PDB file of C-alpha atoms in Angstrom:
ATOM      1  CA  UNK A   1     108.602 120.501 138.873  1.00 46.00           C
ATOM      2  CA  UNK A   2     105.255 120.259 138.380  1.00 55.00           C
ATOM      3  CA  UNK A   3     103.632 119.740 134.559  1.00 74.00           C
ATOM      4  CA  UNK A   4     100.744 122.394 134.293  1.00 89.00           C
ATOM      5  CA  UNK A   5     100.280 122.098 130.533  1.00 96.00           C
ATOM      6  CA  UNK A   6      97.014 121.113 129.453  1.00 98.00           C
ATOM      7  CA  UNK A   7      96.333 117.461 127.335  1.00 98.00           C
ATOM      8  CA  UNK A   8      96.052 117.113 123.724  1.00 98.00           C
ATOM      9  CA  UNK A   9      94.518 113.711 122.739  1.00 98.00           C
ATOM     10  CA  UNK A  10      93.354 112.838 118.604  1.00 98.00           C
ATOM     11  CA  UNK A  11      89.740 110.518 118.357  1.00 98.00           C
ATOM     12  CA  UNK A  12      91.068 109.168 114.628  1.00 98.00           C
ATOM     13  CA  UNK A  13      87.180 108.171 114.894  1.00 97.00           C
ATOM     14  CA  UNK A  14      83.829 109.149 115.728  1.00 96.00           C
ATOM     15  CA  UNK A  15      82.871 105.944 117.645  1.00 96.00           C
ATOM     16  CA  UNK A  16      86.077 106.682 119.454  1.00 97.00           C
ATOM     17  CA  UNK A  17      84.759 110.291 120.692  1.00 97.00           C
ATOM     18  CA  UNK A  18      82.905 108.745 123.808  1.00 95.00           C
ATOM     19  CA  UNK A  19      86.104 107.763 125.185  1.00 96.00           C
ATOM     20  CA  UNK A  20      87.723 110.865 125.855  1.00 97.00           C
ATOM     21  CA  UNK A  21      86.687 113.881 128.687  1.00 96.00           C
ATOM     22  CA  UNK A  22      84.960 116.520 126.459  1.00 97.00           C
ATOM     23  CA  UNK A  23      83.916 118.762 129.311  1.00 95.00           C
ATOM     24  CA  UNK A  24      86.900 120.804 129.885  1.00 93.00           C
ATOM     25  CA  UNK A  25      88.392 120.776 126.268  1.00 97.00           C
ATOM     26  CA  UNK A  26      88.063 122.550 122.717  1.00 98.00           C
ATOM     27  CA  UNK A  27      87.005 119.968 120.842  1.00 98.00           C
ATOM     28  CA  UNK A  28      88.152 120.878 116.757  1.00 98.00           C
ATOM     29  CA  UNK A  29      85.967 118.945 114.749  1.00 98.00           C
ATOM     30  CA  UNK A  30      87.974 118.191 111.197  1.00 98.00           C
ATOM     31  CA  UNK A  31      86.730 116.862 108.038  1.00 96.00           C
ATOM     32  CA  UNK A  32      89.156 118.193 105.934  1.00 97.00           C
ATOM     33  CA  UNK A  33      87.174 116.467 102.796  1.00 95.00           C
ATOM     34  CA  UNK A  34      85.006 118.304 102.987  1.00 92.00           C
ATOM     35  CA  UNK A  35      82.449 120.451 105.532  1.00 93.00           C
ATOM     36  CA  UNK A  36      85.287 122.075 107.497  1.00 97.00           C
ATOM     37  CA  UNK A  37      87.104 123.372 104.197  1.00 97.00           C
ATOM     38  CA  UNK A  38      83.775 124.267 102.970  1.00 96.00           C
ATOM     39  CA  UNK A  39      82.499 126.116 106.604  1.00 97.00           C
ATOM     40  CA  UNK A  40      86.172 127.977 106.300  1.00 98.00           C
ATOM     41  CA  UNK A  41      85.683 128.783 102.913  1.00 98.00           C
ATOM     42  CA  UNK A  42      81.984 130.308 103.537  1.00 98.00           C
ATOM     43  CA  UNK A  43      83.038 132.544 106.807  1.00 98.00           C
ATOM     44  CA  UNK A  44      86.419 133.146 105.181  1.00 98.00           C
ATOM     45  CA  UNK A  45      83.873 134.968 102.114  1.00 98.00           C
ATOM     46  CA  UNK A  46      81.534 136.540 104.304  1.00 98.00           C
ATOM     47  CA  UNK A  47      78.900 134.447 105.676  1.00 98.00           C
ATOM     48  CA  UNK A  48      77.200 135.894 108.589  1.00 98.00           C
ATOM     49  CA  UNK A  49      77.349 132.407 110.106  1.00 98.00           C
ATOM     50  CA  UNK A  50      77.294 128.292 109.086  1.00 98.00           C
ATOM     51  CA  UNK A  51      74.313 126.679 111.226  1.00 97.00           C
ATOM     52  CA  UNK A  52      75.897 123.148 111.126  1.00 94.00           C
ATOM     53  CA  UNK A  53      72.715 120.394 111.062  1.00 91.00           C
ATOM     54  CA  UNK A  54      73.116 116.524 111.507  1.00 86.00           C
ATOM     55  CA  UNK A  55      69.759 115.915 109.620  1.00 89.00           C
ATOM     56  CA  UNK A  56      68.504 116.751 105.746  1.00 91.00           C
ATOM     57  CA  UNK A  57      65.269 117.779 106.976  1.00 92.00           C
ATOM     58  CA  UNK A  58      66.309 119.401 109.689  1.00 91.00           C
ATOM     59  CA  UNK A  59      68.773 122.029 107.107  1.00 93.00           C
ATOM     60  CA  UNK A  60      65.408 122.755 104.876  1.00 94.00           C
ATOM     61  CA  UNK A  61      62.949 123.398 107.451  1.00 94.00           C
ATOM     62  CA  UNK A  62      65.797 125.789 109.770  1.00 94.00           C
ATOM     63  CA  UNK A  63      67.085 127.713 106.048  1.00 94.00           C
ATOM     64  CA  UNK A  64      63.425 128.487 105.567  1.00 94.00           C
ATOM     65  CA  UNK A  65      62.979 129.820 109.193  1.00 94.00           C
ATOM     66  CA  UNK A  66      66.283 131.974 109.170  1.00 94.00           C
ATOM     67  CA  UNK A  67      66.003 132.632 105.148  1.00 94.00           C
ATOM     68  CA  UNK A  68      69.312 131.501 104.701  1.00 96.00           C
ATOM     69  CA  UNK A  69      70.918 128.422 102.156  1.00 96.00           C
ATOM     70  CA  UNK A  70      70.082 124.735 102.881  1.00 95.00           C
ATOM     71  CA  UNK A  71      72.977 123.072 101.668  1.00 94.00           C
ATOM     72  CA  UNK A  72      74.886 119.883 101.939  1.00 89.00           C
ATOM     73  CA  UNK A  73      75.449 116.272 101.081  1.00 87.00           C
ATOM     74  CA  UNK A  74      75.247 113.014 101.576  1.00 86.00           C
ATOM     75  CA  UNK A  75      78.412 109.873 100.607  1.00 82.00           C
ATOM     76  CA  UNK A  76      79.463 112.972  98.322  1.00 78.00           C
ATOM     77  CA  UNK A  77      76.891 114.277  96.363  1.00 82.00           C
ATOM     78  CA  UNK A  78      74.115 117.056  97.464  1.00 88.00           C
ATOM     79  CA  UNK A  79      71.511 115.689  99.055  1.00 85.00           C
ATOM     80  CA  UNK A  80      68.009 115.056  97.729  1.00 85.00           C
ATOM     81  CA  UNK A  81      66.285 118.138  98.615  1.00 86.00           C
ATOM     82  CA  UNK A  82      69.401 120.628  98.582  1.00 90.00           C
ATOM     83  CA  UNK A  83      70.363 123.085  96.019  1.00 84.00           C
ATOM     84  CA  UNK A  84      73.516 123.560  96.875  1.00 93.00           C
ATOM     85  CA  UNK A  85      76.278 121.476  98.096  1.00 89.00           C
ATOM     86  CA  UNK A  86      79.391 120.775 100.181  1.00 91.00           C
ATOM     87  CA  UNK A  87      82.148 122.276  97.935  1.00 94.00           C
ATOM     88  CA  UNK A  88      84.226 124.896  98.983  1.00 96.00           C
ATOM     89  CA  UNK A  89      84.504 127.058  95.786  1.00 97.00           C
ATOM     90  CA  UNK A  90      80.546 127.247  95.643  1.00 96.00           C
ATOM     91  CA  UNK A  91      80.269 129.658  98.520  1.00 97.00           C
ATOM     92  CA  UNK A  92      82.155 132.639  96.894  1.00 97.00           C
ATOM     93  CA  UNK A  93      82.145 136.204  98.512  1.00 98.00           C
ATOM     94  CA  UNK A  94      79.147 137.395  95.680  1.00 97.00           C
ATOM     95  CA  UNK A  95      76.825 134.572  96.408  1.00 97.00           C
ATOM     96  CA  UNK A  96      77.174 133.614 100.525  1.00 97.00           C
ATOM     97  CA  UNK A  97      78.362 137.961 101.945  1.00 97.00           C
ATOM     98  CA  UNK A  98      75.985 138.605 104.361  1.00 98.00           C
ATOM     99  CA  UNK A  99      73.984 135.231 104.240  1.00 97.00           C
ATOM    100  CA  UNK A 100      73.278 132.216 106.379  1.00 97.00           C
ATOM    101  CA  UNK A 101      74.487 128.496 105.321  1.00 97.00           C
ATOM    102  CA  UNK A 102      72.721 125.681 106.856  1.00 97.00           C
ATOM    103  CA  UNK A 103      75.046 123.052 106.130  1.00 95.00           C
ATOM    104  CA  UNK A 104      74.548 119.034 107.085  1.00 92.00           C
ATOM    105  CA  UNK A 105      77.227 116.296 105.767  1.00 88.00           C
ATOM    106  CA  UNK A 106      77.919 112.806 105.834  1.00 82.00           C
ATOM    107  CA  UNK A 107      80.325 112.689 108.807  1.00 85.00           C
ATOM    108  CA  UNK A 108      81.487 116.397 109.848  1.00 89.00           C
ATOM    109  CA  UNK A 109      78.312 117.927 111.358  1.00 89.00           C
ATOM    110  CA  UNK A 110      77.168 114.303 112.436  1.00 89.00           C
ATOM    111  CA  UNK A 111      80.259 114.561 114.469  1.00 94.00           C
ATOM    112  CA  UNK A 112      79.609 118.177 115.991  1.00 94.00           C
ATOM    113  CA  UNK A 113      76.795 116.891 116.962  1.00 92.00           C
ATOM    114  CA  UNK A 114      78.156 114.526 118.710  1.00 94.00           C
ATOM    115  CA  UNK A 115      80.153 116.561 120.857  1.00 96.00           C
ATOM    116  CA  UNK A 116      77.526 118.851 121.590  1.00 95.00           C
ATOM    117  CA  UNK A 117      75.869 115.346 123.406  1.00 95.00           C
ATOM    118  CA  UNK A 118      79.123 114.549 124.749  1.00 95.00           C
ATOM    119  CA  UNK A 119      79.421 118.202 126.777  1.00 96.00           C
ATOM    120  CA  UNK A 120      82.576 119.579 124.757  1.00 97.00           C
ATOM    121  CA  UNK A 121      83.095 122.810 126.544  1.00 94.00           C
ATOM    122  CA  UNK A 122      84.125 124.592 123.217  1.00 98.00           C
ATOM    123  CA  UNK A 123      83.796 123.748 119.461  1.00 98.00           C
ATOM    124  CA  UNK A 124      85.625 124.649 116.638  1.00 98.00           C
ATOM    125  CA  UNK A 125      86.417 123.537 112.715  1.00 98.00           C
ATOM    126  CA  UNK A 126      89.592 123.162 111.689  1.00 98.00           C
ATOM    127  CA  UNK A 127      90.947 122.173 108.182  1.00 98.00           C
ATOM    128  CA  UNK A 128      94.402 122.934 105.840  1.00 98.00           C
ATOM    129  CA  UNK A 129      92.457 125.899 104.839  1.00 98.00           C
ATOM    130  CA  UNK A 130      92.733 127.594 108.269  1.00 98.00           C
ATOM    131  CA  UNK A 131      95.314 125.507 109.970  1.00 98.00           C
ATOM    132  CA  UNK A 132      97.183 128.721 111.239  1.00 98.00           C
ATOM    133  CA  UNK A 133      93.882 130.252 112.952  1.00 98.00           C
ATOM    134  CA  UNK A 134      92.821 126.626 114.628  1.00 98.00           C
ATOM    135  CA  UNK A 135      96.572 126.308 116.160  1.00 98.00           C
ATOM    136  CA  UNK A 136      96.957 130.168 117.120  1.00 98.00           C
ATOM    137  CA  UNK A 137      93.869 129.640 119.039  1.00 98.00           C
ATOM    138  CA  UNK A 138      94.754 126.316 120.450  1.00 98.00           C
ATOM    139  CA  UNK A 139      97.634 127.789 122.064  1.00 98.00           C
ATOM    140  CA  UNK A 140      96.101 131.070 123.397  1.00 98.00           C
ATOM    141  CA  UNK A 141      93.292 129.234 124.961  1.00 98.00           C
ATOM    142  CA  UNK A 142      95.512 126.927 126.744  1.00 97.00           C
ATOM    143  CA  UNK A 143      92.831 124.368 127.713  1.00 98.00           C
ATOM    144  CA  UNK A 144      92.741 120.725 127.016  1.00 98.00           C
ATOM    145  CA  UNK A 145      92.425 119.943 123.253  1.00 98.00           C
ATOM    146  CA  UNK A 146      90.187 116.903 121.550  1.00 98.00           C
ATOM    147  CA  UNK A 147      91.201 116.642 117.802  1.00 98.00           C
ATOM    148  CA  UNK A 148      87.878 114.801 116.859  1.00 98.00           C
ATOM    149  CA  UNK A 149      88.593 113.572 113.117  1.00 98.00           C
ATOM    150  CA  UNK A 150      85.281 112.632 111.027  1.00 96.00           C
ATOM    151  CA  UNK A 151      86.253 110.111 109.304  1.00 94.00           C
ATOM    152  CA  UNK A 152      84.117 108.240 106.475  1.00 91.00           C
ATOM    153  CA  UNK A 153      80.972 106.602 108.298  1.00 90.00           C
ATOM    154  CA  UNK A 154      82.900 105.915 111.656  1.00 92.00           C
ATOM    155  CA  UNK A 155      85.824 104.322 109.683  1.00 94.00           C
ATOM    156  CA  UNK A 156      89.375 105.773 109.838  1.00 95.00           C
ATOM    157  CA  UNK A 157      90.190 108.110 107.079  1.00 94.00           C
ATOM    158  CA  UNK A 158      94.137 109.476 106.412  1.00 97.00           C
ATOM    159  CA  UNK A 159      93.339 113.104 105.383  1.00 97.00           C
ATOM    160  CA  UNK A 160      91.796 114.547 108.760  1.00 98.00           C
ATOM    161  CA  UNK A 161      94.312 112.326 110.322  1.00 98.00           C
ATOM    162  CA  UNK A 162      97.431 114.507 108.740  1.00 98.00           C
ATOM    163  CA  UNK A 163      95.521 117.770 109.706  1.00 98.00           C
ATOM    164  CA  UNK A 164      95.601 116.826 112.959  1.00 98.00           C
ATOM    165  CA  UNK A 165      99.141 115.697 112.707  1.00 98.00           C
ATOM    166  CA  UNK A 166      99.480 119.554 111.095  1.00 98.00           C
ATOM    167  CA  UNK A 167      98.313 120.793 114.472  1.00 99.00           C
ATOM    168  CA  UNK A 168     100.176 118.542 116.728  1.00 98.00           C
ATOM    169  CA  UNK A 169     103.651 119.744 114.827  1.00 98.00           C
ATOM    170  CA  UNK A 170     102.869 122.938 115.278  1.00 98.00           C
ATOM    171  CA  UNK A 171     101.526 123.296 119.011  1.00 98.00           C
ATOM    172  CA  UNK A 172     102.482 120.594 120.710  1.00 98.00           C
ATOM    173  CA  UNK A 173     105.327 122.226 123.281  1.00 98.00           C
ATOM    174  CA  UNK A 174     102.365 124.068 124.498  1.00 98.00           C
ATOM    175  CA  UNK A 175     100.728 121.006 125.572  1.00 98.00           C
ATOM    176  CA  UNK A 176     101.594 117.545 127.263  1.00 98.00           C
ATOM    177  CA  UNK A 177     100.853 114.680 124.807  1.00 98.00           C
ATOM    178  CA  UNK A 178     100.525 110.867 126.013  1.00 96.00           C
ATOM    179  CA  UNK A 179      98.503 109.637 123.294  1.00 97.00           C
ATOM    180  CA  UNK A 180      99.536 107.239 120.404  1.00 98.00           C
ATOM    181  CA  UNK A 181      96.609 108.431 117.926  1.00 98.00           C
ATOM    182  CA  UNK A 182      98.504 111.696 118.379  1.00 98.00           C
ATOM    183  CA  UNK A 183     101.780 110.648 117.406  1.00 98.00           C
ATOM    184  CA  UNK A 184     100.524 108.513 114.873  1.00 98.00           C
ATOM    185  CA  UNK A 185      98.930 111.680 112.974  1.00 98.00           C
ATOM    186  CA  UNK A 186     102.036 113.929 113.316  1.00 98.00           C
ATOM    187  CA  UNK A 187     104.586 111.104 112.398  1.00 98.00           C
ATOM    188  CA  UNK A 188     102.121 110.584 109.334  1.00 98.00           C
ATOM    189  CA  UNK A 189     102.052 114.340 108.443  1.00 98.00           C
ATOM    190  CA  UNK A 190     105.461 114.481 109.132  1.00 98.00           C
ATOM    191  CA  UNK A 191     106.216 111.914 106.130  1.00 98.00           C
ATOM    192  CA  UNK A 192     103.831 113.987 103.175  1.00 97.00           C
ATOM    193  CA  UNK A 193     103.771 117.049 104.774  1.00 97.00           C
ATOM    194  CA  UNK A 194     106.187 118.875 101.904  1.00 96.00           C
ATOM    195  CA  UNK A 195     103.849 117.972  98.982  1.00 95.00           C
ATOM    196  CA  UNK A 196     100.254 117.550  99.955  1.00 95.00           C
ATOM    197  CA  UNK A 197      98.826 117.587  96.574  1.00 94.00           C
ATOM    198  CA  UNK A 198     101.027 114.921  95.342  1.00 95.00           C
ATOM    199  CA  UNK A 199     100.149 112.612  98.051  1.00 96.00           C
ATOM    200  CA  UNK A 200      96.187 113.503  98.137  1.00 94.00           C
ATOM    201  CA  UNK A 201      95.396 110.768  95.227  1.00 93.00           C
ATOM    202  CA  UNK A 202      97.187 107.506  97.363  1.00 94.00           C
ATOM    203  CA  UNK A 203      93.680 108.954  99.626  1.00 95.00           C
ATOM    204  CA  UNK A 204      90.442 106.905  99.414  1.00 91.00           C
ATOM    205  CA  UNK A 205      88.350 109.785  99.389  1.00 86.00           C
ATOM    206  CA  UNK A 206      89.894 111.580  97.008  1.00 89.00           C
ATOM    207  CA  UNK A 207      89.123 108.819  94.550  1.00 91.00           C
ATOM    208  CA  UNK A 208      85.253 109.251  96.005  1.00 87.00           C
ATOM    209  CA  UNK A 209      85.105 112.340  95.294  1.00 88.00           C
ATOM    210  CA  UNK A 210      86.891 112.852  91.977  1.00 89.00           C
ATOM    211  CA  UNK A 211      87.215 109.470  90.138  1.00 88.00           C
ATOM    212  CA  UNK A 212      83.215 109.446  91.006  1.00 84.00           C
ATOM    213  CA  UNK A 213      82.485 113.338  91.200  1.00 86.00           C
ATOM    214  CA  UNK A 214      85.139 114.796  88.949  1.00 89.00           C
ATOM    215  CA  UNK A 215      85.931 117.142  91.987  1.00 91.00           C
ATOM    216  CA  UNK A 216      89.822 117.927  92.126  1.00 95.00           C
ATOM    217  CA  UNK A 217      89.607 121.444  92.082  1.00 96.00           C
ATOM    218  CA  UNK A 218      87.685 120.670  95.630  1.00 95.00           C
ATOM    219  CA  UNK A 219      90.411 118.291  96.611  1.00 95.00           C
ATOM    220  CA  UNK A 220      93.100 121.040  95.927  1.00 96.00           C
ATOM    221  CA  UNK A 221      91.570 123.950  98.425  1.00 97.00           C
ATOM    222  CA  UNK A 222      91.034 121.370 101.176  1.00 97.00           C
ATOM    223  CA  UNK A 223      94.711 120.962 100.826  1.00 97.00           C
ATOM    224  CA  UNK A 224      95.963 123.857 100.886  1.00 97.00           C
ATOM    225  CA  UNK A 225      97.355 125.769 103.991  1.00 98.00           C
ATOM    226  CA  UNK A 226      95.415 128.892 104.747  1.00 98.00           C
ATOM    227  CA  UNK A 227      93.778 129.375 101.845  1.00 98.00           C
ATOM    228  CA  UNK A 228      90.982 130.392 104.126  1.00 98.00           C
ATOM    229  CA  UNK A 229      92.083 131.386 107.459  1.00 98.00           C
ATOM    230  CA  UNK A 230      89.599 132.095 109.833  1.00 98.00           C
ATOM    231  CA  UNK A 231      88.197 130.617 113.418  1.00 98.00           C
ATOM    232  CA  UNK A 232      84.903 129.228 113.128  1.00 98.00           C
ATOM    233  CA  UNK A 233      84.020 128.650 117.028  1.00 98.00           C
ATOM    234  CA  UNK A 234      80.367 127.583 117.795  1.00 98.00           C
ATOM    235  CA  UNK A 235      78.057 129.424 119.875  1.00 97.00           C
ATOM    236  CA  UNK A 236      74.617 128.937 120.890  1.00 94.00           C
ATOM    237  CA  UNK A 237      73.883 126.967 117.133  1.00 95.00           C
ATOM    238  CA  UNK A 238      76.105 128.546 114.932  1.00 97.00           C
ATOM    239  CA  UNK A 239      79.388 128.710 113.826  1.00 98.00           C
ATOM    240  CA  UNK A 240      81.244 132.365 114.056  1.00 98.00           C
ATOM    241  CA  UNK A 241      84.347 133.782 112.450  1.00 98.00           C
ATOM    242  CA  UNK A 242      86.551 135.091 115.486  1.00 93.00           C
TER     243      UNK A 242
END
């Protein structure tokens, strides 16, 4: 009997992207520490949209022209030239309801972009924060599926490998699965997946961003489980709540 499931496949890297067929897949870009939890967090609290940019420049000069909030960072801090940063708890419901966020980070938008040039057919964001809503819609679309983890500057990173694991443990009868990257994230997830928060400081980013930036109440939402559940799926620039 014939296998009609579609593919799941996990790029643990950005310079791995290029190797896999983007064309007829949803490609869920994850950079669980932290633009994904942060464009979850913002649509989650009301943001008419997140206009992910690749470039500093690029998120001053487009928040001007849409009169939205230039925000973001750059190896963990907000960039030079940005108010406002890449933290999830700084885009409550009273400061981003209603508003626009152009957001650029170190790896995750870089990476968006990257599909975009690589013709990904669809685009979301996934994260812990809205693992449910990523693998709900995984399933219902019933198309190929990229997992495209960010990383740290094109090197391997553990925390948006377990997120992908996440998925994979949750979805994967839907789909057929030949791909050791993939079972490599969900027998990693598999192993911490009953105390996150415990595991989170064995991480080397968490010890960039809190031994440097004091940010643990950060690291705790990004590890959380649907602590912002919503789709962000990106259309024609932006990213949407669905």
């Amino acid at each position: 009997m014939a296998n009609n499931k579609p593919t799941l496949y996990t790029s643990l890297s950005p310079a791995l992207l290029h190797l896999y067929d983007l064309r007829n897949a949803v490609v869920v870009i994850i950079d669980v520490f932290r633009a994904t939890s942060t464009i979850a967090s913002a649509l989650h609290n009301g943001a008419q949209c997140v206009i992910p940019v690749d470039e500093v420049a690029k998120a001053i000069a487009l928040s001007k022209h849409v009169n939205g909030i230039a925000a973001g960072e750059r190896d963990g801090k907000i960039a030079d030239g940005l108010e406002h940063g890449n933290s999830p708890l700084e885009y409550s419901p009273e400061f981003i309801k209603g508003r626009t966020l152009v957001l650029t980070t170190t790896n995750g938008t870089k990476l968006l972009q990257m599909a975009l040039d690589n013709e990904a057919d669809t685009i979301i964001t996934g994260s812990f924060p809205n693992l449910s809503a990523v693998c709900d819609y995984l399933v219902k679309e019933n198309k190929n599926v990229v997992l495209g983890c960010a990383g740290w500057k094109d090197r391997y990173n553990l925390e948006d490998t377990l997120f992908a694991g996440a998925v994979i443990s949750r979805i994967k009868e839907h789909f057929t699965i030949h791909c050791d990257s993939s079972l490599t994230a969900e027998m990693q997830y598999n192993t911490v997946k009953d105390d996150l928060h415990a595991f989170a400081p064995n991480l080397t980013h968490y010890h960039r961003l809190v031994d440097r930036f004091g940010l643990i109440e950060d690291i705790r939402f990004c590890m959380t489980p649907d602590i912002a559940n919503v789709l962000p799926l990106y259309k024609e620039g932006m990213l949407l709540a669905q």
